[in-house]
Short mmCIF file of C-alpha atoms in Angstrom, two decimals:
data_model
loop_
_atom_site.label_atom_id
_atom_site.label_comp_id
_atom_site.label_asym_id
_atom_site.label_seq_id
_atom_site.Cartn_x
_atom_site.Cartn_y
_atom_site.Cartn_z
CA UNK A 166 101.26 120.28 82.20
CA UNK A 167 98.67 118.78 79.93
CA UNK A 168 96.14 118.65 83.00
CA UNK A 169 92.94 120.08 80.79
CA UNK A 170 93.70 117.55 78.38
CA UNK A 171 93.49 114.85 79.94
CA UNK A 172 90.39 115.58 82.60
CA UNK A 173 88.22 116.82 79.15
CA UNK A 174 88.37 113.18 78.56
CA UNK A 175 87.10 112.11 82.26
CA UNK A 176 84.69 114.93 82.34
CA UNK A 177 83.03 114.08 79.39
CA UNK A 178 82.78 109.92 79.84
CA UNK A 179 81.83 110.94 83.76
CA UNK A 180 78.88 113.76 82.42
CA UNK A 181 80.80 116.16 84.43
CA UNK A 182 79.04 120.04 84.21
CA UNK A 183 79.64 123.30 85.61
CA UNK A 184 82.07 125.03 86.73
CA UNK A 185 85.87 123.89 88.38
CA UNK A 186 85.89 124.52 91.99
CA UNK A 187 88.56 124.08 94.74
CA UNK A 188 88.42 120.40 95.82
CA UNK A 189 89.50 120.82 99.56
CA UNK A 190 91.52 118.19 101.41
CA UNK A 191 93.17 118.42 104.64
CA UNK A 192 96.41 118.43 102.79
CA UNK A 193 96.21 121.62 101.11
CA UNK A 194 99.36 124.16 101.36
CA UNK A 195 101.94 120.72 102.33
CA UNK A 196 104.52 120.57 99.32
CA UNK A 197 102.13 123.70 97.51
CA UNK A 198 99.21 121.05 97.42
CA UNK A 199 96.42 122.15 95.34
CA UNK A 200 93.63 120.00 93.81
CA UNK A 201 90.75 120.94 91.10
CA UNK A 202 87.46 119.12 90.96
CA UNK A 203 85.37 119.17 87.23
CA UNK A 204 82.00 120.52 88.44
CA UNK A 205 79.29 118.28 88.99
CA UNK A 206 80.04 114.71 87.99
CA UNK A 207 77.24 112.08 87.73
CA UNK A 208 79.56 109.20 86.92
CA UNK A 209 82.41 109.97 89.77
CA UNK A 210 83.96 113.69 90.82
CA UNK A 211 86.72 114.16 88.00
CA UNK A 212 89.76 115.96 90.24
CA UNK A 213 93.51 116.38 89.41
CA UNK A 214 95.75 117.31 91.87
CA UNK A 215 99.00 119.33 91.77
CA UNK A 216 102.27 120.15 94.01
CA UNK A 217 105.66 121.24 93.88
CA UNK A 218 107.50 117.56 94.12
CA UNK A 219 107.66 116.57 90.63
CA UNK A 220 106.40 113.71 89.02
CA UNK A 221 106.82 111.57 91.95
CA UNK A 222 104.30 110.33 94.80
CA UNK A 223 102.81 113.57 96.73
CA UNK A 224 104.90 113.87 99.78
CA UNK A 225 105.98 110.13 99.93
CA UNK A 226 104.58 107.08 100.72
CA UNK A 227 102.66 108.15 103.77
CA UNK A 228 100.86 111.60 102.79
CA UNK A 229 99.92 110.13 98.99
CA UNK A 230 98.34 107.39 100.62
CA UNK A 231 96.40 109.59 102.58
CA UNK A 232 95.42 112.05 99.71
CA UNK A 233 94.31 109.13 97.71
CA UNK A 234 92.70 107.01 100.65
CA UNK A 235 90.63 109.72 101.29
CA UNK A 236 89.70 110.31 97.52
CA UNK A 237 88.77 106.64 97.50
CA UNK A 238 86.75 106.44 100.40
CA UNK A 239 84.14 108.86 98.75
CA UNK A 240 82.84 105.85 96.17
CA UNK A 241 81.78 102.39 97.29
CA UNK A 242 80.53 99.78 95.17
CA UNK A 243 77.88 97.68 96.35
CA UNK A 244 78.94 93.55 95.86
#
């Protein structure tokens, strides 16, 4: 898994600083859920997510939608 890789990239264009933390949801421990947040992020928290389901949607349909749902929720966009 490339993870560090690929969230350098994010954490840099977001101006993402300090250290990685534990980014809690209520879906932590289903399918060995575990998600990392980049520090601080000024543009948008940077996080990446991982579980034992393989490169598939987290827990189907129903659970992924919640994870990312939730994710969402956290930025709005005035029109």
């Amino acid at each position: 898994f490339w993870g560090n890789d690929f969230s350098i990239g994010w954490a840099e264009t977001n101006n993402c600083s300090g250290t990685r933390t534990h980014w809690k949801t209520p879906l932590d421990g289903q399918y060995d859920l575990w998600c990392l947040s980049e520090g601080y992020c000024q543009g948008g928290d940077v996080v990446r997510c991982s579980w034992t389901g393989g490169h598939t949607w987290f827990g189907g349909a129903k659970d992924n939608g919640l994870l990312v749902t939730m994710f969402l929720f956290q930025w709005t966009r005035p029109s």
